[in-house]
Coordinates of C-alpha atoms in Angstrom, one line a residue:
M22 CA -13.3 6.5 13.5
S23 CA -10.2 4.9 11.9
I24 CA -10.8 2.2 9.4
I25 CA -7.6 0.4 10.5
T26 CA -7.8 -1.4 13.8
N27 CA -4.9 -1.5 16.2
S28 CA -4.6 -5.3 16.0
S29 CA -2.2 -6.7 13.4
R30 CA -2.9 -9.4 10.9
Y31 CA 0.5 -11.2 10.8
N32 CA 1.3 -12.6 7.4
Y33 CA -2.2 -11.8 6.1
Y34 CA -0.9 -10.6 2.7
D35 CA 1.2 -13.7 2.1
E36 CA -1.6 -16.0 3.3
T37 CA -4.4 -14.2 1.3
F38 CA -2.7 -13.4 -2.0
D39 CA -0.9 -15.5 -4.6
S40 CA 2.7 -14.3 -5.0
K41 CA 3.0 -15.9 -8.4
S42 CA 0.3 -13.5 -9.8
E43 CA 2.0 -10.5 -8.2
S44 CA 3.3 -7.6 -10.4
T45 CA 4.4 -4.1 -9.5
I46 CA 2.2 -1.3 -10.6
G47 CA 4.4 1.5 -9.1
S48 CA 6.7 2.2 -6.2
G49 CA 8.2 5.2 -4.3
F50 CA 10.3 5.9 -1.3
S51 CA 8.0 4.3 1.2
A52 CA 5.3 2.5 -0.7
T53 CA 4.8 -0.1 -3.5
V54 CA 1.6 -0.9 -5.2
Y55 CA 1.1 -4.5 -6.4
R56 CA -1.4 -6.0 -8.9
V57 CA -2.2 -9.4 -7.4
K58 CA -4.8 -12.1 -7.3
P59 CA -6.1 -13.9 -4.2
R60 CA -5.2 -17.5 -3.4
D61 CA -9.0 -18.2 -3.3
K62 CA -9.7 -19.0 -6.9
A63 CA -13.4 -18.5 -6.3
D64 CA -12.8 -14.8 -5.9
G65 CA -11.8 -14.4 -9.5
Q66 CA -10.8 -10.7 -9.0
T67 CA -7.5 -8.9 -9.4
Y68 CA -6.7 -6.3 -6.8
A69 CA -4.3 -3.4 -6.3
V70 CA -2.6 -3.7 -2.9
K71 CA -0.5 -0.8 -1.6
R72 CA 2.2 -1.7 0.9
I73 CA 3.5 1.2 3.0
T74 CA 6.7 0.8 5.1
L75 CA 5.8 3.0 8.1
S76 CA 9.4 2.8 9.5
R77 CA 10.5 5.1 6.6
L78 CA 8.0 7.8 7.5
N79 CA 8.0 10.6 10.1
E80 CA 5.0 11.0 12.4
K81 CA 3.1 13.4 10.1
Q82 CA 3.6 11.1 7.1
K83 CA 2.5 8.1 9.2
S84 CA -0.7 10.0 10.1
N85 CA -1.3 10.7 6.4
A86 CA -0.8 7.1 5.5
M87 CA -3.3 5.9 8.1
K88 CA -5.9 8.4 6.8
E89 CA -5.7 7.4 3.2
S90 CA -8.1 4.4 3.6
E91 CA -10.5 6.7 5.5
F92 CA -10.6 9.1 2.6
L93 CA -11.2 6.3 0.1
V94 CA -14.2 5.3 2.1
K95 CA -15.6 8.8 2.2
V96 CA -15.2 9.4 -1.6
S97 CA -17.7 7.9 -4.0
S98 CA -16.3 4.9 -5.9
E99 CA -17.5 6.5 -9.1
V100 CA -14.7 9.1 -8.9
A101 CA -12.1 7.3 -6.8
V102 CA -10.7 3.7 -6.7
K103 CA -12.9 1.5 -4.6
Y104 CA -11.7 0.7 -1.1
I105 CA -11.8 -3.0 -0.2
D106 CA -9.8 -3.5 3.0
S107 CA -6.8 -2.3 5.0
W108 CA -4.6 -3.8 7.8
L109 CA -1.4 -3.6 9.7
E110 CA 1.3 -6.3 9.8
G111 CA 3.3 -5.7 12.9
N112 CA 4.2 -2.0 13.6
S113 CA 6.0 -1.4 10.3
L114 CA 3.8 -2.4 7.4
L115 CA 0.4 -0.9 6.4
Y116 CA -1.6 -2.5 3.5
I117 CA -4.5 -0.9 1.6
Q118 CA -6.4 -3.2 -0.7
M119 CA -8.3 -1.5 -3.6
E120 CA -9.9 -2.4 -6.9
A121 CA -7.4 -2.7 -9.7
C122 CA -7.7 -0.4 -12.7
D123 CA -6.5 -1.0 -16.2
Q124 CA -4.1 1.9 -16.7
S125 CA -3.3 5.5 -15.7
L126 CA -3.6 8.8 -17.4
R127 CA 0.2 8.7 -17.7
H128 CA -0.1 5.7 -20.0
I129 CA -2.7 7.5 -22.1
L130 CA -0.5 10.7 -22.4
E131 CA 2.5 8.6 -23.5
A132 CA 0.5 6.9 -26.3
K133 CA -2.0 9.5 -27.4
R134 CA 0.1 11.5 -29.8
Q135 CA 1.2 8.5 -31.7
A136 CA -2.3 7.0 -31.7
F137 CA -3.5 10.0 -33.6
G138 CA -0.6 10.2 -35.9
R139 CA 1.3 13.2 -34.6
Q140 CA 5.1 13.1 -34.8
S141 CA 5.8 15.7 -32.1
A142 CA 4.2 18.0 -29.5
E143 CA 4.7 20.9 -31.8
E144 CA 2.5 19.4 -34.5
P145 CA -1.0 20.8 -34.0
M146 CA -3.8 18.4 -33.0
K147 CA -6.6 17.7 -35.4
C148 CA -10.2 17.8 -34.3
H149 CA -10.4 14.1 -33.5
E150 CA -7.6 14.2 -30.9
W151 CA -8.8 17.5 -29.5
Y152 CA -12.3 16.1 -29.1
L153 CA -11.1 13.0 -27.2
S154 CA -8.8 15.1 -25.0
C155 CA -11.6 17.5 -24.1
H156 CA -13.7 14.6 -22.9
I157 CA -10.8 13.1 -20.8
Y158 CA -10.2 16.6 -19.3
R159 CA -13.9 17.1 -18.5
E160 CA -14.2 13.7 -16.7
L161 CA -11.0 14.5 -14.7
L162 CA -12.4 17.9 -13.7
A163 CA -15.7 16.3 -12.7
C164 CA -13.9 13.8 -10.5
V165 CA -12.0 16.6 -8.7
Q166 CA -15.2 18.7 -8.4
C167 CA -16.7 15.8 -6.5
L168 CA -14.0 16.1 -3.9
H169 CA -14.4 19.9 -3.6
D170 CA -18.2 19.4 -3.3
M171 CA -17.8 17.3 -0.2
R172 CA -18.5 18.9 3.2
P173 CA -16.0 19.5 4.5
Q174 CA -14.2 19.8 1.2
L175 CA -11.4 17.4 0.3
I176 CA -8.2 18.8 -1.2
H177 CA -6.3 16.0 -3.1
R178 CA -2.9 17.8 -3.0
D179 CA -1.2 15.2 -5.2
L180 CA -3.0 15.4 -8.5
K181 CA -0.8 14.1 -11.4
P182 CA -1.3 11.8 -14.3
E183 CA 0.0 8.8 -12.3
N184 CA -2.8 9.3 -9.8
V185 CA -5.6 9.4 -12.4
L186 CA -6.6 5.9 -13.2
I187 CA -8.5 4.6 -16.2
Q188 CA -11.0 1.8 -15.6
R189 CA -13.1 -0.3 -18.0
Q190 CA -16.5 -0.9 -16.5
A191 CA -18.6 -4.0 -16.9
N192 CA -20.7 -2.3 -19.6
G193 CA -17.6 -1.7 -21.7
Q194 CA -17.4 2.0 -21.1
W195 CA -14.3 3.6 -19.7
C196 CA -14.1 6.0 -16.7
L197 CA -11.5 8.0 -14.8
K198 CA -10.9 7.5 -11.1
L199 CA -8.6 9.2 -8.7
C200 CA -6.2 7.4 -6.4
D201 CA -3.4 8.0 -3.8
F202 CA -5.1 10.1 -1.2
G203 CA -2.1 9.9 1.1
L204 CA -1.6 13.6 1.0
S205 CA -5.2 14.6 0.9
T206 CA -6.7 16.9 3.6
L207 CA -10.1 18.1 4.6
H208 CA -10.7 21.8 4.3
N209 CA -13.0 24.0 6.3
D210 CA -13.6 27.6 5.2
A211 CA -13.7 28.7 8.8
M212 CA -10.1 27.6 9.4
E213 CA -6.9 29.2 8.4
Y214 CA -4.2 27.1 6.6
Y215 CA -0.8 28.7 6.6
R216 CA 2.6 28.6 8.3
S217 CA 4.4 31.7 9.5
S218 CA 6.4 30.2 12.4
Q219 CA 7.8 26.9 13.6
K220 CA 4.6 26.4 15.6
D221 CA 2.4 26.9 12.6
Q222 CA 4.5 24.4 10.7
K223 CA 3.4 21.6 13.1
E224 CA -0.3 22.5 12.7
S225 CA -0.6 23.3 9.1
H226 CA -2.0 21.3 6.2
T227 CA 1.4 21.2 4.7
Q228 CA 4.3 19.2 6.1
D229 CA 4.8 17.0 3.1
V230 CA 4.0 17.6 -0.5
G231 CA 3.9 15.4 -3.6
D232 CA 5.5 15.8 -7.0
L233 CA 6.7 19.4 -7.1
R234 CA 6.1 19.6 -10.8
Y235 CA 2.3 19.6 -10.1
I236 CA 2.2 21.4 -6.7
A237 CA 0.8 24.9 -6.4
H238 CA 3.2 27.6 -5.1
E239 CA 1.1 28.3 -2.0
V240 CA 1.4 24.7 -0.9
V241 CA 5.1 24.5 -1.4
T242 CA 5.8 27.8 0.3
S243 CA 3.3 26.9 3.1
R244 CA 1.0 29.9 2.6
K245 CA -2.7 29.7 3.1
Y246 CA -4.4 27.5 0.5
D247 CA -7.6 25.8 -0.4
T248 CA -9.2 23.8 -3.2
K249 CA -7.6 26.2 -5.8
A250 CA -4.4 24.3 -5.1
D251 CA -5.9 21.4 -7.0
V252 CA -6.9 23.7 -9.8
Y253 CA -3.2 24.6 -10.3
S254 CA -2.3 20.9 -10.6
L255 CA -5.1 20.5 -13.1
A256 CA -3.6 23.3 -15.2
I257 CA -0.3 21.4 -15.4
I258 CA -2.1 18.1 -16.3
G259 CA -4.2 20.0 -18.9
G260 CA -1.1 21.4 -20.5
E261 CA 0.2 17.8 -20.9
L262 CA -3.1 16.6 -22.2
F263 CA -3.3 19.3 -24.9
D264 CA 0.4 19.7 -25.5
I265 CA 0.4 23.3 -24.2
N266 CA 3.4 24.7 -22.3
V267 CA 1.4 26.5 -19.5
S268 CA 4.4 28.4 -18.2
A269 CA 4.9 30.0 -21.7
I270 CA 1.4 31.0 -22.7
N271 CA 1.2 34.4 -24.4
L272 CA -2.3 35.3 -25.4
N273 CA -1.1 38.3 -27.4
N274 CA 0.6 36.1 -30.0
F275 CA -2.5 34.4 -31.4
P276 CA -3.4 35.0 -35.0
D277 CA -6.8 36.8 -35.6
D278 CA -8.5 33.7 -36.9
Y279 CA -8.1 32.0 -33.4
L280 CA -10.1 34.8 -31.8
T281 CA -13.4 34.0 -33.6
R282 CA -15.8 31.0 -33.7
D283 CA -15.4 30.9 -37.5
N284 CA -13.0 27.9 -37.1
P285 CA -14.3 25.8 -34.2
L286 CA -11.0 24.1 -33.5
N287 CA -8.9 27.3 -33.6
A288 CA -11.4 29.0 -31.4
A289 CA -11.3 26.1 -28.9
V290 CA -7.5 26.1 -28.9
Y291 CA -7.4 29.8 -28.0
E292 CA -10.0 29.3 -25.3
M293 CA -8.0 26.4 -23.8
H294 CA -4.9 28.6 -23.7
K295 CA -6.8 31.3 -22.0
L296 CA -8.3 28.9 -19.5
L297 CA -5.1 27.2 -18.6
D298 CA -3.4 30.5 -18.2
S299 CA -6.1 31.5 -15.7
M300 CA -5.7 28.2 -13.8
F301 CA -1.9 28.6 -13.6
V302 CA -1.7 32.1 -12.1
M303 CA 0.3 32.6 -8.9
K304 CA -2.5 34.1 -6.8
P305 CA -5.1 31.4 -5.9
S306 CA -8.0 33.8 -5.6
L307 CA -7.6 34.7 -9.3
R308 CA -7.9 31.0 -10.4
P309 CA -11.3 29.6 -11.4
N310 CA -12.7 26.8 -9.4
C311 CA -13.5 23.4 -11.0
G312 CA -17.1 24.3 -11.5
Q313 CA -16.2 27.4 -13.4
V314 CA -13.9 25.5 -15.7
L315 CA -16.6 23.0 -16.4
D316 CA -19.1 25.7 -17.1
K317 CA -16.9 26.9 -19.9
Y318 CA -16.7 23.5 -21.5
D319 CA -18.5 24.6 -24.7
N320 CA -15.9 27.3 -25.2
W321 CA -12.8 25.1 -25.1
S322 CA -14.3 22.0 -26.7
I323 CA -15.7 21.3 -30.1
A324 CA -19.1 19.9 -31.0
K325 CA -19.3 16.2 -32.0
T326 CA -20.9 17.3 -35.3
V327 CA -17.6 18.9 -36.2
V328 CA -15.9 15.6 -35.8
Q329 CA -18.6 13.5 -37.4
K330 CA -18.5 15.7 -40.5
D331 CA -14.8 15.7 -40.8
S332 CA -13.6 14.0 -44.0
E333 CA -10.9 12.0 -42.1
V334 CA -12.9 10.6 -39.2
D335 CA -13.2 7.1 -40.8
I336 CA -9.5 7.0 -41.3
T337 CA -8.9 7.9 -37.6
V338 CA -11.4 5.3 -36.4
D339 CA -9.7 2.6 -38.5
K340 CA -6.3 3.6 -37.0
L341 CA -7.6 3.6 -33.5
L342 CA -9.2 0.2 -34.0
S343 CA -5.8 -1.3 -35.0
L344 CA -4.2 -0.2 -31.7
E345 CA -3.5 -2.7 -28.9
N346 CA -4.7 -0.2 -26.3
K347 CA -8.5 -0.3 -26.8
F348 CA -9.1 2.8 -24.7
F349 CA -8.6 5.2 -27.5
C350 CA -11.1 3.7 -29.9
D351 CA -13.7 2.7 -27.3
F352 CA -13.6 6.1 -25.6
F353 CA -13.6 8.1 -28.8
L354 CA -16.5 6.2 -30.4
N355 CA -18.5 6.2 -27.2
K356 CA -18.3 10.0 -26.9
L357 CA -18.9 10.4 -30.6
H358 CA -22.1 8.5 -30.5
D359 CA -23.3 9.3 -27.0
N360 CA -26.7 11.0 -26.9

């Protein structure tokens, strides 16, 4: 059953929300997301409201847009932005009201290198930054795994740093949440998803795709695909998070000391290269699933004791404390002292 009723709420957005508090979070060809407060001061909350101009979309895209709120309801608010409401204004505007999050993974990626004192992507990470990056990646993998554990499975299809949000909870801890389910689709193992003719094209998962930099080959070329398509996207995101060029990985070029556990960080770096290489392969059946990637966490991460015993950890903490963006220090210390 659709979450959105056929009846329109004319001028509901303007009547409900305070335009003076409105700021743009992001925008695209057909949609803009606003951070806005309600006129009712007693509410006290700030919301994210997505406005979609339906007249700019074809029929398939309109169907995807209408389904987005339904997917948000299906997915746990622990791993996806919380759905609040949705409505139509006339026949041309669709609004989806959600909880507002503090920032996106894109913001974290843009600030992380400088936060940990690296001058360029070529400069190797120290154990402190690697440790934080591993925990971010593990939480992202766990979020996507929740989609894939649903029955039927949910394929996000548009995973990218902009669609991974960072939310500070009431207890002060930070968590990752997925957003933008406009291209998501349900997957049933008993069904075939591919296009080999014009007729297939109308019936397939794929008529529209998201950011091509993160989309798996089989989705772009309309071949049969499943949840492994999201794993490919996660490989690209992982490459950005760990400053690894996934398209240029050569496991034969690693020095011998990277192939043992004698140096925990070197060993983890090698394991991460190996992992991302396996997630990035062309053939979906050869990619691991999210659960298998998570099962190898101890291989590509480093123990908190390594970080705690590092001689420069106090210097790192002091630097993170001085940053305007409190995510880095809060998240780092929380994971470092978590039991």
